[in-house]
Short mmCIF file of C-alpha atoms and ligand atoms in Angstrom, two decimals:
data_model
loop_
_atom_site.label_atom_id
_atom_site.label_comp_id
_atom_site.label_asym_id
_atom_site.label_seq_id
_atom_site.Cartn_x
_atom_site.Cartn_y
_atom_site.Cartn_z
CA MET A 35 -9.87 114.88 93.73
CA LEU A 36 -13.06 116.83 93.04
CA ASN A 37 -14.80 118.40 95.88
CA TYR A 38 -18.34 117.42 95.11
CA ALA A 39 -19.92 119.44 97.88
CA ASP A 40 -18.71 122.63 96.03
CA ARG A 41 -20.33 121.51 93.04
CA LEU A 42 -23.66 121.09 94.76
CA ASN A 43 -23.54 124.99 95.36
CA HIS A 44 -27.08 126.00 93.97
CA GLY A 45 -29.45 126.88 96.79
CA PHE A 46 -31.80 124.21 96.10
CA PHE A 47 -29.38 121.36 96.94
CA LYS A 48 -29.18 122.80 100.49
CA THR A 49 -33.00 123.04 100.68
CA ILE A 50 -33.51 119.39 99.74
CA SER A 51 -30.96 118.48 102.27
CA GLN A 52 -32.91 120.38 104.93
CA VAL A 53 -36.20 118.93 104.01
CA CYS A 54 -34.89 115.34 104.02
CA THR A 55 -33.53 116.11 107.61
CA GLN A 56 -36.96 117.35 108.81
CA MET A 57 -38.76 114.40 107.10
CA ASN A 58 -36.08 111.89 108.32
CA VAL A 59 -35.55 110.56 104.82
CA LYS A 60 -32.44 110.13 102.73
CA ALA A 61 -31.96 111.61 99.28
CA PHE A 62 -29.04 111.34 96.69
CA VAL A 63 -28.20 113.06 93.40
CA ILE A 64 -27.76 110.36 91.00
CA GLY A 65 -27.00 109.70 87.29
CA GLY A 66 -26.05 111.85 84.49
CA PHE A 67 -25.69 115.15 86.61
CA VAL A 68 -22.99 113.49 88.74
CA ARG A 69 -21.30 111.90 85.62
CA ASP A 70 -21.32 115.44 83.99
CA ILE A 71 -19.71 117.06 87.10
CA VAL A 72 -16.87 114.58 86.51
CA LEU A 73 -16.71 115.16 82.89
CA GLY A 74 -16.87 118.90 83.32
CA ARG A 75 -20.06 119.26 81.16
CA PRO A 76 -22.27 121.79 82.54
CA SER A 77 -25.84 120.51 83.05
CA LYS A 78 -29.02 121.82 84.81
CA ASP A 79 -30.93 118.53 84.79
CA VAL A 80 -30.69 116.94 88.15
CA ASP A 81 -32.08 113.49 89.25
CA VAL A 82 -32.70 113.02 92.88
CA VAL A 83 -33.40 109.62 94.27
CA VAL A 84 -35.24 109.41 97.53
CA LEU A 85 -35.27 106.53 99.99
CA GLY A 86 -38.91 106.99 100.51
CA SER A 87 -41.60 109.03 98.64
CA GLY A 88 -39.99 111.24 95.81
CA ILE A 89 -43.37 113.02 95.54
CA ALA A 90 -43.55 114.03 99.22
CA VAL A 91 -40.06 115.30 99.25
CA ALA A 92 -40.59 117.26 96.11
CA SER A 93 -43.79 119.03 97.37
CA LYS A 94 -41.95 120.12 100.51
CA VAL A 95 -38.98 121.36 98.47
CA ALA A 96 -41.17 123.33 96.18
CA GLU A 97 -42.84 124.78 99.19
CA ALA A 98 -39.51 125.76 100.82
CA LEU A 99 -38.20 127.18 97.47
CA GLY A 100 -41.38 129.44 97.36
CA ALA A 101 -42.62 131.41 94.56
CA GLY A 102 -39.77 130.95 92.01
CA ALA A 103 -40.30 127.16 91.84
CA HIS A 104 -42.86 125.06 90.14
CA ALA A 105 -43.64 121.41 90.67
CA LYS A 106 -45.45 118.86 88.58
CA TYR A 107 -46.45 115.44 89.94
CA PHE A 108 -46.83 112.27 88.10
CA LYS A 109 -48.52 110.01 90.70
CA SER A 110 -48.78 107.00 88.57
CA PHE A 111 -45.08 106.90 87.99
CA GLY A 112 -44.36 108.03 91.71
CA THR A 113 -42.17 110.88 90.32
CA ALA A 114 -42.07 114.67 90.53
CA MET A 115 -40.46 117.47 88.71
CA VAL A 116 -39.49 120.74 90.30
CA ARG A 117 -38.39 123.68 88.24
CA ASP A 118 -36.16 126.24 89.87
CA GLY A 119 -35.32 128.97 87.42
CA ASP A 120 -33.74 127.10 84.41
CA TRP A 121 -32.94 124.06 86.60
CA VAL A 122 -35.04 120.75 86.35
CA ILE A 123 -35.00 118.52 89.38
CA GLU A 124 -36.57 115.20 89.15
CA PHE A 125 -37.64 113.21 92.31
CA VAL A 126 -38.08 109.55 92.32
CA GLY A 127 -38.34 107.09 95.03
CA ALA A 128 -35.42 104.38 95.06
CA ARG A 129 -36.59 101.28 93.17
CA ARG A 130 -35.79 97.94 92.67
CA GLU A 131 -36.83 96.53 89.10
CA SER A 132 -37.60 93.21 87.76
CA TYR A 133 -38.14 92.56 84.20
CA ARG A 134 -40.18 90.02 82.09
CA THR A 135 -38.96 89.08 78.67
CA ASN A 136 -41.56 90.66 76.42
CA SER A 137 -41.52 94.17 77.66
CA ARG A 138 -39.14 96.72 78.76
CA LYS A 139 -41.60 97.94 81.37
CA PRO A 140 -40.55 96.41 84.62
CA ILE A 141 -42.23 95.52 87.79
CA VAL A 142 -41.25 98.17 90.11
CA GLU A 143 -40.90 97.86 93.89
CA ASN A 144 -39.39 100.17 96.55
CA GLY A 145 -35.75 99.61 97.04
CA SER A 146 -32.60 100.68 98.60
CA LEU A 147 -30.03 103.05 97.21
CA SER A 148 -28.03 100.03 95.94
CA ASP A 149 -31.09 98.52 94.21
CA ASP A 150 -31.48 101.72 92.46
CA GLN A 151 -27.91 101.89 91.52
CA ASN A 152 -28.05 98.32 90.28
CA ARG A 153 -30.98 99.30 87.79
CA ARG A 154 -28.77 101.95 86.06
CA ASP A 155 -27.55 101.32 82.67
CA PHE A 156 -23.79 102.06 82.95
CA THR A 157 -21.09 102.48 85.82
CA ILE A 158 -20.63 106.06 84.61
CA ASN A 159 -24.53 106.65 85.14
CA ALA A 160 -24.78 104.97 88.47
CA LEU A 161 -22.69 107.52 90.47
CA SER A 162 -24.51 109.37 93.43
CA LEU A 163 -23.77 112.07 95.82
CA SER A 164 -25.23 112.17 99.34
CA LEU A 165 -27.61 115.04 100.25
CA GLN A 166 -27.58 114.33 103.88
CA SER A 167 -26.26 117.22 106.03
CA LYS A 168 -23.76 114.91 107.73
CA ASP A 169 -21.89 113.69 104.73
CA PHE A 170 -23.17 116.38 102.00
CA GLY A 171 -21.61 115.62 98.77
CA ASN A 172 -20.15 112.24 99.65
CA LEU A 173 -19.51 110.22 96.45
CA LEU A 174 -21.06 106.64 96.30
CA ASP A 175 -19.47 104.79 93.33
CA PRO A 176 -20.26 101.07 93.87
CA PHE A 177 -19.08 100.12 90.32
CA ASN A 178 -16.08 102.15 89.82
CA GLY A 179 -17.70 104.58 87.57
CA ILE A 180 -15.15 107.29 88.24
CA SER A 181 -12.24 105.02 87.00
CA ASP A 182 -14.40 104.26 83.91
CA ILE A 183 -14.84 107.84 83.18
CA GLU A 184 -10.95 108.30 83.57
CA ASP A 185 -10.53 105.28 81.19
CA LYS A 186 -13.34 106.57 78.93
CA VAL A 187 -15.22 103.30 79.09
CA ILE A 188 -18.85 102.36 78.86
CA ARG A 189 -19.68 99.34 80.84
CA THR A 190 -22.77 97.97 82.42
CA PRO A 191 -22.82 97.72 86.23
CA LEU A 192 -24.20 94.27 86.19
CA ASP A 193 -23.83 91.14 83.85
CA PRO A 194 -24.43 93.08 80.51
CA ASP A 195 -26.56 90.09 78.86
CA ILE A 196 -29.07 90.87 81.68
CA THR A 197 -28.88 94.78 81.54
CA PHE A 198 -29.44 94.61 77.91
CA SER A 199 -32.08 92.10 77.68
CA ASP A 200 -33.92 93.75 80.57
CA ASP A 201 -34.13 97.10 78.64
CA PRO A 202 -32.69 96.58 75.10
CA LEU A 203 -32.83 100.53 74.63
CA ARG A 204 -29.81 100.42 76.88
CA MET A 205 -27.78 99.20 73.80
CA MET A 206 -28.64 102.17 71.78
CA ARG A 207 -27.79 104.40 74.84
CA ALA A 208 -24.39 102.50 75.08
CA ILE A 209 -23.47 103.48 71.60
CA ARG A 210 -24.98 106.98 71.87
CA PHE A 211 -22.86 107.71 74.95
CA ALA A 212 -19.85 106.23 73.34
CA THR A 213 -20.44 108.62 70.44
CA GLN A 214 -21.19 111.70 72.53
CA LEU A 215 -18.47 111.32 74.94
CA ASN A 216 -15.86 109.67 72.60
CA PHE A 217 -15.72 106.65 74.93
CA THR A 218 -15.01 103.10 73.98
CA ILE A 219 -17.45 100.18 74.90
CA ASP A 220 -15.96 97.58 77.10
CA LYS A 221 -15.41 94.45 75.31
CA ASN A 222 -17.65 92.21 77.33
CA THR A 223 -20.40 94.93 77.14
CA PHE A 224 -19.89 95.43 73.45
CA GLU A 225 -20.10 91.62 72.83
CA ALA A 226 -23.41 91.54 74.83
CA ILE A 227 -25.02 93.93 72.41
CA GLY A 228 -24.12 91.69 69.59
CA ARG A 229 -25.74 88.80 71.28
CA ASN A 230 -28.80 90.78 72.45
CA LYS A 231 -29.35 92.83 69.41
CA ASN A 232 -32.50 91.13 68.38
CA ARG A 233 -34.23 92.35 71.67
CA ILE A 234 -34.36 95.76 70.05
CA ARG A 235 -37.56 94.69 68.35
CA ILE A 236 -39.39 95.12 71.69
CA ILE A 237 -38.37 98.80 71.73
CA SER A 238 -40.58 101.32 70.14
CA GLN A 239 -39.05 102.98 67.02
CA GLU A 240 -39.77 106.40 68.80
CA ARG A 241 -37.26 105.64 71.46
CA VAL A 242 -34.80 104.19 68.86
CA ILE A 243 -34.91 107.19 66.73
CA ASP A 244 -34.39 109.64 69.72
CA GLU A 245 -31.10 107.89 70.25
CA MET A 246 -30.27 107.81 66.59
CA ASN A 247 -30.94 111.43 66.42
CA LEU A 248 -28.38 112.10 69.33
CA ILE A 249 -25.86 110.03 67.42
CA VAL A 250 -26.47 112.11 64.26
CA MET A 251 -25.99 115.30 66.33
CA ALA A 252 -22.83 114.20 67.99
CA LYS A 253 -19.49 115.89 66.92
CA LYS A 254 -18.50 112.72 64.98
CA PRO A 255 -21.57 110.57 64.17
CA SER A 256 -19.51 108.03 62.20
CA VAL A 257 -18.45 106.50 65.56
CA GLY A 258 -21.95 105.68 66.48
CA PHE A 259 -22.77 104.35 63.00
CA ARG A 260 -19.72 102.08 62.88
CA LEU A 261 -20.72 100.73 66.31
CA LEU A 262 -24.28 100.20 65.28
CA GLU A 263 -23.21 98.26 62.13
CA GLU A 264 -20.43 96.27 64.00
CA THR A 265 -22.95 95.08 66.71
CA GLY A 266 -25.49 94.20 64.10
CA LEU A 267 -28.17 96.70 65.38
CA LEU A 268 -28.05 98.82 62.22
CA GLY A 269 -29.01 95.87 60.15
CA LEU A 270 -32.13 95.63 62.28
CA ILE A 271 -33.22 99.19 62.47
CA PHE A 272 -31.84 100.58 58.99
CA PRO A 273 -30.91 97.96 56.78
CA GLN A 274 -30.86 100.21 53.67
CA PHE A 275 -27.76 101.77 55.30
CA VAL A 276 -25.95 98.67 55.68
CA ALA A 277 -26.69 97.84 52.09
CA LEU A 278 -24.23 100.59 51.21
CA LYS A 279 -21.52 98.32 52.60
CA GLY A 280 -18.85 96.63 50.53
CA VAL A 281 -16.89 96.82 47.48
CA GLU A 282 -17.32 95.03 44.15
CA MET A 283 -14.50 94.33 41.69
CA MET A 284 -15.06 93.70 37.94
CA ASN A 285 -12.38 93.51 35.10
CA GLY A 286 -10.01 95.08 37.76
CA MET A 287 -12.28 97.94 38.51
CA ALA A 288 -13.71 98.57 41.94
CA HIS A 289 -15.98 101.28 43.34
CA LYS A 290 -15.64 102.86 46.66
CA ASP A 291 -17.30 101.59 49.67
CA ASN A 292 -20.38 103.58 49.94
CA PHE A 293 -21.03 103.13 53.72
CA TYR A 294 -17.70 104.54 54.67
CA HIS A 295 -17.78 107.14 52.10
CA THR A 296 -21.15 108.33 53.51
CA LEU A 297 -19.85 108.34 57.01
CA GLU A 298 -16.97 110.42 55.75
CA VAL A 299 -19.43 112.91 54.16
CA LEU A 300 -21.46 113.04 57.41
CA ASP A 301 -18.45 113.77 59.56
CA ASN A 302 -17.22 116.40 57.11
CA LEU A 303 -20.57 117.94 57.15
CA CYS A 304 -20.79 117.99 60.97
CA GLU A 305 -17.72 120.09 61.12
CA LYS A 306 -19.79 122.86 59.37
CA SER A 307 -23.35 122.35 60.33
CA ASP A 308 -25.49 121.67 63.30
CA ASN A 309 -28.69 121.35 61.09
CA LEU A 310 -30.04 117.81 62.07
CA TRP A 311 -31.84 117.74 58.71
CA LEU A 312 -28.90 118.61 56.60
CA ARG A 313 -27.01 115.85 58.61
CA TRP A 314 -29.85 113.46 57.67
CA SER A 315 -29.47 114.47 54.09
CA ALA A 316 -25.72 113.46 54.28
CA VAL A 317 -26.72 110.17 55.64
CA LEU A 318 -29.15 109.47 52.93
CA HIS A 319 -27.60 111.25 50.00
CA ASP A 320 -26.25 108.01 48.32
CA ILE A 321 -28.94 105.71 49.88
CA ALA A 322 -29.97 104.45 46.29
CA LYS A 323 -26.43 103.37 45.16
CA PRO A 324 -27.00 99.86 45.84
CA VAL A 325 -30.13 99.60 43.80
CA THR A 326 -28.81 101.62 40.84
CA LYS A 327 -25.42 99.90 40.66
CA ARG A 328 -24.39 98.67 37.35
CA PHE A 329 -21.02 97.62 35.65
CA GLU A 330 -20.67 99.08 32.24
CA PRO A 331 -17.65 97.41 30.60
CA LYS A 332 -16.39 100.59 28.87
CA ILE A 333 -16.85 102.83 31.81
CA GLY A 334 -16.90 100.94 35.02
CA TRP A 335 -19.22 101.07 37.88
CA THR A 336 -22.06 103.60 37.54
CA PHE A 337 -24.86 104.66 39.69
CA HIS A 338 -27.12 106.42 37.26
CA GLY A 339 -30.09 108.25 38.61
CA HIS A 340 -29.35 107.42 42.31
CA GLU A 341 -30.08 110.81 43.36
CA PHE A 342 -33.52 110.65 41.89
CA ILE A 343 -34.25 107.02 43.21
CA GLY A 344 -32.74 108.18 46.43
CA ALA A 345 -35.15 111.09 46.79
CA LYS A 346 -38.00 108.61 46.17
CA MET A 347 -36.78 106.35 48.83
CA VAL A 348 -36.53 109.19 51.57
CA PRO A 349 -40.33 109.20 52.40
CA GLY A 350 -40.39 105.35 53.13
CA ILE A 351 -37.14 105.50 55.18
CA PHE A 352 -38.63 108.53 57.08
CA LYS A 353 -41.69 106.50 57.80
CA GLN A 354 -39.95 103.35 58.82
CA LEU A 355 -37.48 105.24 61.19
CA LYS A 356 -40.31 107.48 62.41
CA LEU A 357 -38.82 110.69 61.43
CA PRO A 358 -41.22 113.45 60.69
CA GLN A 359 -43.65 113.50 57.71
CA ASN A 360 -43.54 117.20 57.21
CA GLU A 361 -41.36 119.97 55.37
CA LYS A 362 -38.28 118.44 56.97
CA LEU A 363 -38.93 115.34 54.82
CA LYS A 364 -39.41 117.41 51.90
CA TYR A 365 -36.15 119.23 52.70
CA VAL A 366 -34.16 116.02 52.93
CA GLN A 367 -35.75 114.70 49.72
CA LYS A 368 -34.66 118.03 47.90
CA MET A 369 -31.15 117.72 49.18
CA VAL A 370 -30.77 114.13 48.19
CA GLN A 371 -32.37 114.84 44.70
CA LEU A 372 -29.94 117.90 44.10
CA HIS A 373 -26.90 116.73 45.64
CA LEU A 374 -24.99 116.14 42.26
CA ARG A 375 -26.08 119.34 40.57
CA PRO A 376 -23.43 121.56 41.76
CA ILE A 377 -20.73 119.05 41.17
CA VAL A 378 -21.84 118.89 37.61
CA LEU A 379 -21.73 122.56 37.30
CA ALA A 380 -18.16 122.56 38.71
CA GLN A 381 -17.11 120.17 35.93
CA GLU A 382 -18.57 122.06 33.14
CA ILE A 383 -18.41 125.46 31.88
CA VAL A 384 -21.06 127.09 33.80
CA THR A 385 -23.88 128.90 32.00
CA ASP A 386 -26.09 131.54 33.73
CA SER A 387 -28.99 129.51 32.74
CA ALA A 388 -27.92 126.34 34.63
CA ILE A 389 -26.94 128.48 37.49
CA ARG A 390 -30.53 129.99 37.41
CA ARG A 391 -32.08 126.53 37.22
CA LEU A 392 -30.00 125.32 40.43
CA LEU A 393 -31.23 128.62 42.29
CA PHE A 394 -34.84 127.96 41.26
CA ASP A 395 -34.72 124.32 42.36
CA ALA A 396 -32.84 124.79 45.61
CA GLY A 397 -34.31 128.23 46.57
CA ASP A 398 -33.35 129.24 50.11
CA ASP A 399 -31.61 125.93 50.71
CA ILE A 400 -28.91 126.72 48.28
CA ASP A 401 -26.37 127.28 50.85
CA ASP A 402 -27.14 124.18 52.64
CA LEU A 403 -26.89 122.14 49.31
CA MET A 404 -23.40 123.78 48.65
CA MET A 405 -22.26 122.78 52.20
CA LEU A 406 -23.38 119.10 51.51
CA CYS A 407 -21.67 119.03 48.11
CA ASP A 408 -18.45 120.30 49.74
CA ALA A 409 -18.63 117.58 52.44
CA ASP A 410 -19.32 114.96 49.66
CA ILE A 411 -15.79 115.39 48.19
CA THR A 412 -13.93 112.56 49.91
CA SER A 413 -11.23 111.66 47.38
CA LYS A 414 -7.86 110.46 48.86
CA ASN A 415 -6.24 112.55 46.03
CA GLU A 416 -5.50 115.92 47.57
CA VAL A 417 -5.08 117.47 44.27
CA LYS A 418 -8.27 116.39 43.06
CA VAL A 419 -10.03 117.61 46.38
CA LYS A 420 -8.45 121.04 45.95
CA ARG A 421 -9.55 121.31 42.22
CA TYR A 422 -13.01 120.46 43.21
CA LEU A 423 -13.28 122.89 46.09
CA LYS A 424 -11.70 125.55 43.93
CA ASN A 425 -14.39 124.92 41.15
CA PHE A 426 -17.12 125.05 43.82
CA GLN A 427 -15.88 128.41 44.61
CA LEU A 428 -16.51 129.46 41.06
CA VAL A 429 -19.93 127.90 41.24
CA ARG A 430 -20.48 129.88 44.49
CA GLN A 431 -19.35 133.07 42.97
CA LYS A 432 -21.52 132.64 39.86
CA LEU A 433 -24.42 131.78 42.13
CA LYS A 434 -23.93 135.13 43.98
CA GLU A 435 -23.57 137.01 40.64
CA VAL A 436 -26.69 135.52 38.87
CA GLU A 437 -28.63 135.88 42.13
CA ALA A 438 -27.92 139.53 42.44
CA LYS A 439 -28.92 140.04 38.87
CA ASP A 440 -31.81 137.85 38.44
CA LYS A 441 -33.32 137.20 41.83
CA ILE A 442 -34.22 133.53 41.25
CA ARG A 443 -33.81 132.24 44.89
CA ASN A 444 -37.13 133.09 46.20
CA TRP A 445 -38.77 133.17 42.81
CA GLN A 446 -42.30 134.32 42.48
CA PRO A 447 -43.85 134.30 38.97
CA PRO A 448 -43.70 138.01 37.80
CA VAL A 449 -47.07 137.53 36.07
CA THR A 450 -49.58 135.63 38.34
CA GLY A 451 -52.32 133.23 37.10
CA GLU A 452 -54.85 135.82 37.92
CA ALA A 453 -53.14 138.35 35.61
CA ILE A 454 -53.18 135.82 32.77
CA MET A 455 -56.73 134.94 33.42
CA GLU A 456 -57.72 138.56 33.52
CA THR A 457 -55.72 139.38 30.36
CA PHE A 458 -57.31 136.54 28.09
CA GLY A 459 -60.65 136.24 29.89
CA LEU A 460 -59.94 132.71 30.91
CA ASN A 461 -61.27 130.56 33.65
CA PRO A 462 -58.90 128.59 35.72
CA SER A 463 -57.69 125.91 33.36
CA LYS A 464 -54.71 124.00 31.97
CA ILE A 465 -53.71 126.65 29.57
CA VAL A 466 -53.15 129.12 32.47
CA GLY A 467 -50.57 126.73 34.01
CA ASP A 468 -49.03 126.16 30.68
CA LEU A 469 -48.52 129.90 30.07
CA LYS A 470 -47.08 130.17 33.38
CA SER A 471 -44.55 127.39 32.69
CA ILE A 472 -43.61 128.97 29.32
CA ILE A 473 -42.90 132.33 31.12
CA ARG A 474 -40.84 130.66 33.71
CA GLU A 475 -38.80 128.48 31.21
CA ALA A 476 -38.15 131.74 29.23
CA ILE A 477 -36.76 133.34 32.34
CA LEU A 478 -34.67 130.65 33.50
CA ASP A 479 -33.22 130.23 30.09
CA GLY A 480 -32.40 133.96 29.96
CA GLU A 481 -34.69 134.66 26.82
CA ILE A 482 -36.46 137.31 29.07
CA GLY A 483 -35.49 139.19 32.23
CA ASN A 484 -37.09 138.23 35.59
CA ASN A 485 -39.43 141.22 35.71
CA PHE A 486 -43.20 142.02 35.04
CA GLU A 487 -42.61 144.26 31.96
CA GLU A 488 -40.57 141.77 29.89
CA ALA A 489 -42.53 138.66 31.17
CA TYR A 490 -46.10 140.49 30.31
CA ALA A 491 -44.83 141.39 26.81
CA PHE A 492 -43.64 137.81 26.42
CA LEU A 493 -47.15 136.59 27.47
CA LEU A 494 -48.95 138.71 25.02
CA GLU A 495 -46.75 137.31 22.26
CA GLU A 496 -47.36 133.72 23.45
CA GLY A 497 -51.19 134.39 23.79
CA LYS A 498 -51.14 135.55 20.10
CA LYS A 499 -49.39 132.32 19.11
CA LYS A 500 -52.08 130.40 20.90
CA LYS A 501 -54.81 132.53 19.26
CA LEU A 502 -55.96 133.78 22.44
CA HIS A 503 -58.28 136.86 22.53
CA LEU A 504 -57.35 139.86 24.69
CA LYS A 505 -60.26 140.61 27.12
CA ASN A 506 -59.01 144.11 27.90
CA LEU A 507 -55.48 145.13 27.49
CA VAL A 508 -54.51 147.02 30.62
CA ASN A 509 -51.78 149.36 29.52
CA PRO A 510 -49.61 149.73 31.37
CA PRO A 511 -51.08 146.72 33.19
CA VAL A 512 -51.23 146.64 36.94
CA LYS A 513 -49.28 143.99 38.65
CA ILE A 514 -51.28 141.61 40.63
CA ILE A 515 -49.82 140.44 43.93
CA PRO A 516 -49.61 136.61 43.95
CA ILE A 517 -52.26 135.03 46.29
CA PRO A 518 -50.83 132.28 48.51
CA ASP A 519 -51.88 128.71 47.49
CA PRO A 520 -54.38 127.75 50.22
CA ILE A 521 -53.03 124.26 50.30
CA ASP A 522 -49.27 124.55 50.92
CA GLY A 523 -48.74 128.15 51.40
CA THR A 524 -46.60 128.61 48.57
CA PRO A 525 -47.61 131.45 46.03
CA ASN A 526 -49.32 130.14 42.86
CA GLN A 527 -47.00 129.34 40.07
P1 ATP B 220 -28.42 112.73 78.92
O1 ATP B 220 -29.47 113.55 79.65
O2 ATP B 220 -27.12 113.53 78.62
O3 ATP B 220 -29.12 112.19 77.71
P2 ATP B 220 -28.44 110.98 81.16
O4 ATP B 220 -27.47 109.97 81.66
O5 ATP B 220 -28.74 112.18 82.10
O6 ATP B 220 -27.84 111.72 79.81
P3 ATP B 220 -31.17 110.54 81.19
O7 ATP B 220 -32.01 109.79 79.99
O8 ATP B 220 -31.48 111.90 81.36
O9 ATP B 220 -29.82 110.29 80.67
O10 ATP B 220 -31.28 109.59 82.33
C1 ATP B 220 -30.97 109.96 83.70
C2 ATP B 220 -30.23 108.71 84.49
O11 ATP B 220 -31.23 107.75 84.49
C3 ATP B 220 -29.19 108.21 83.62
O12 ATP B 220 -27.95 108.73 84.12
C4 ATP B 220 -29.13 106.72 84.22
O13 ATP B 220 -28.75 106.63 85.51
C5 ATP B 220 -30.74 106.45 84.30
N1 ATP B 220 -31.31 105.84 83.01
C6 ATP B 220 -31.98 106.52 82.01
N2 ATP B 220 -32.33 105.68 81.15
C7 ATP B 220 -31.91 104.38 81.68
C8 ATP B 220 -32.16 103.10 81.16
N3 ATP B 220 -32.87 102.78 80.02
N4 ATP B 220 -31.77 102.00 81.85
C9 ATP B 220 -31.05 102.24 83.09
N5 ATP B 220 -31.03 103.61 83.41
C10 ATP B 220 -31.39 104.58 82.93
MG1 MG B 221 -30.35 113.69 81.78
#
């Protein structure tokens, strides 16, 4: 049996207790913090519910704690936040909530502790600990939350149809907690999600994506995606992902179920990387398989171009899911677009030039891309998996060698646009861009080395072919440092 009083050993718990005695009000620690004590997960976010004014107690507590503490008050919500070192303590008055059908914003009234526990989402989140001096640390567990923690079950304290219909975000939270904590969802609660799934439409996408990101960041996100799919929520919030599901058979040939394949890739990747955006790349890497699927009698099922079409779908999906419209989006697009390249290289005899092109296209994200590709090998055939992974090792080795030699990863054109214009007396024009591409292609193909001298000599040859006149041949020419492009900050190329 846990001694909860011992867990409330940080000084401010006693301070709150003393302040409440002076003010003659009662306060309780409630929710996630108590749950996490039982689970043995360290947390520094504390919710305190006060039978009275949360703001009044918070301000006295902040005063008593002195200089180290900072308080913030949210008058319109009747809440306050006190920071004490790296602890964050939120104070709120106990409330009773009643809901209308078209909004997740309830009508709020002052209430008792049990009203406040009734409005909590799950039994495991309704636990509370007394801060009164006479029974400090006493546990109040009206819905058997402790036994649900022991049984690893997510269950609503009241009728789940009411709990979910009142605030449909709780359906996402149920699945998110099940994924993070590796709990199952109680049958009755689970079925209520299915029945209430359409209510998710009243929740803003920002809140939905916050929960999805927590699922994606869990140790094994497939748990959450399976639950989202089984309850029908996934079809409402992310139908493109559900479209990956299913196996079609033709002339005795079947393709793999791309939904479960994607989840396997995602779980594989999550063992190696905590990068949210690489994880989203795994979610989306095969997203265009349904739209590119063909049956070719001689070959079987094909998904030609799914990496390109997939990359094109990424911006629309990011917009729909309210994921960021910035360089994270570009990164995911790049990962989706390139996800087959290392696999192709692993199957063929690898030329330096193919390696240089991959380094050029992936840039500094090459290691992430290789991680995604490793995760993408999900064959049941272990011999096949081993062979692929071994070939990937060769590709990795080759990437290292070529990079050491040619420095393509952070490639900057060795001859800048300015140098080209200066050399031939040109104004900014298409021909300058053409010459730059010709130089780049020659370097990637290995015709010339990735250095100024060879590139400049090559430029002069090309200039001659194009009958360009030399303005003044600087010999040896001075290398001009590339000027960053003012629009996106990358150097001109
Ligand atoms: P974590 O902080 O790990 O996400 P948590 O349980 O602390 O988990 P918070 O969102 O910080 O979650 O909420 C704190 C507490 O407030 C919860 O434990 C729960 O009691 C209550 N709560 C939060 N959101 C809801 C909701 N939508 N409906 C009912 N109760 C909620
Ligand atoms: Mg919390």
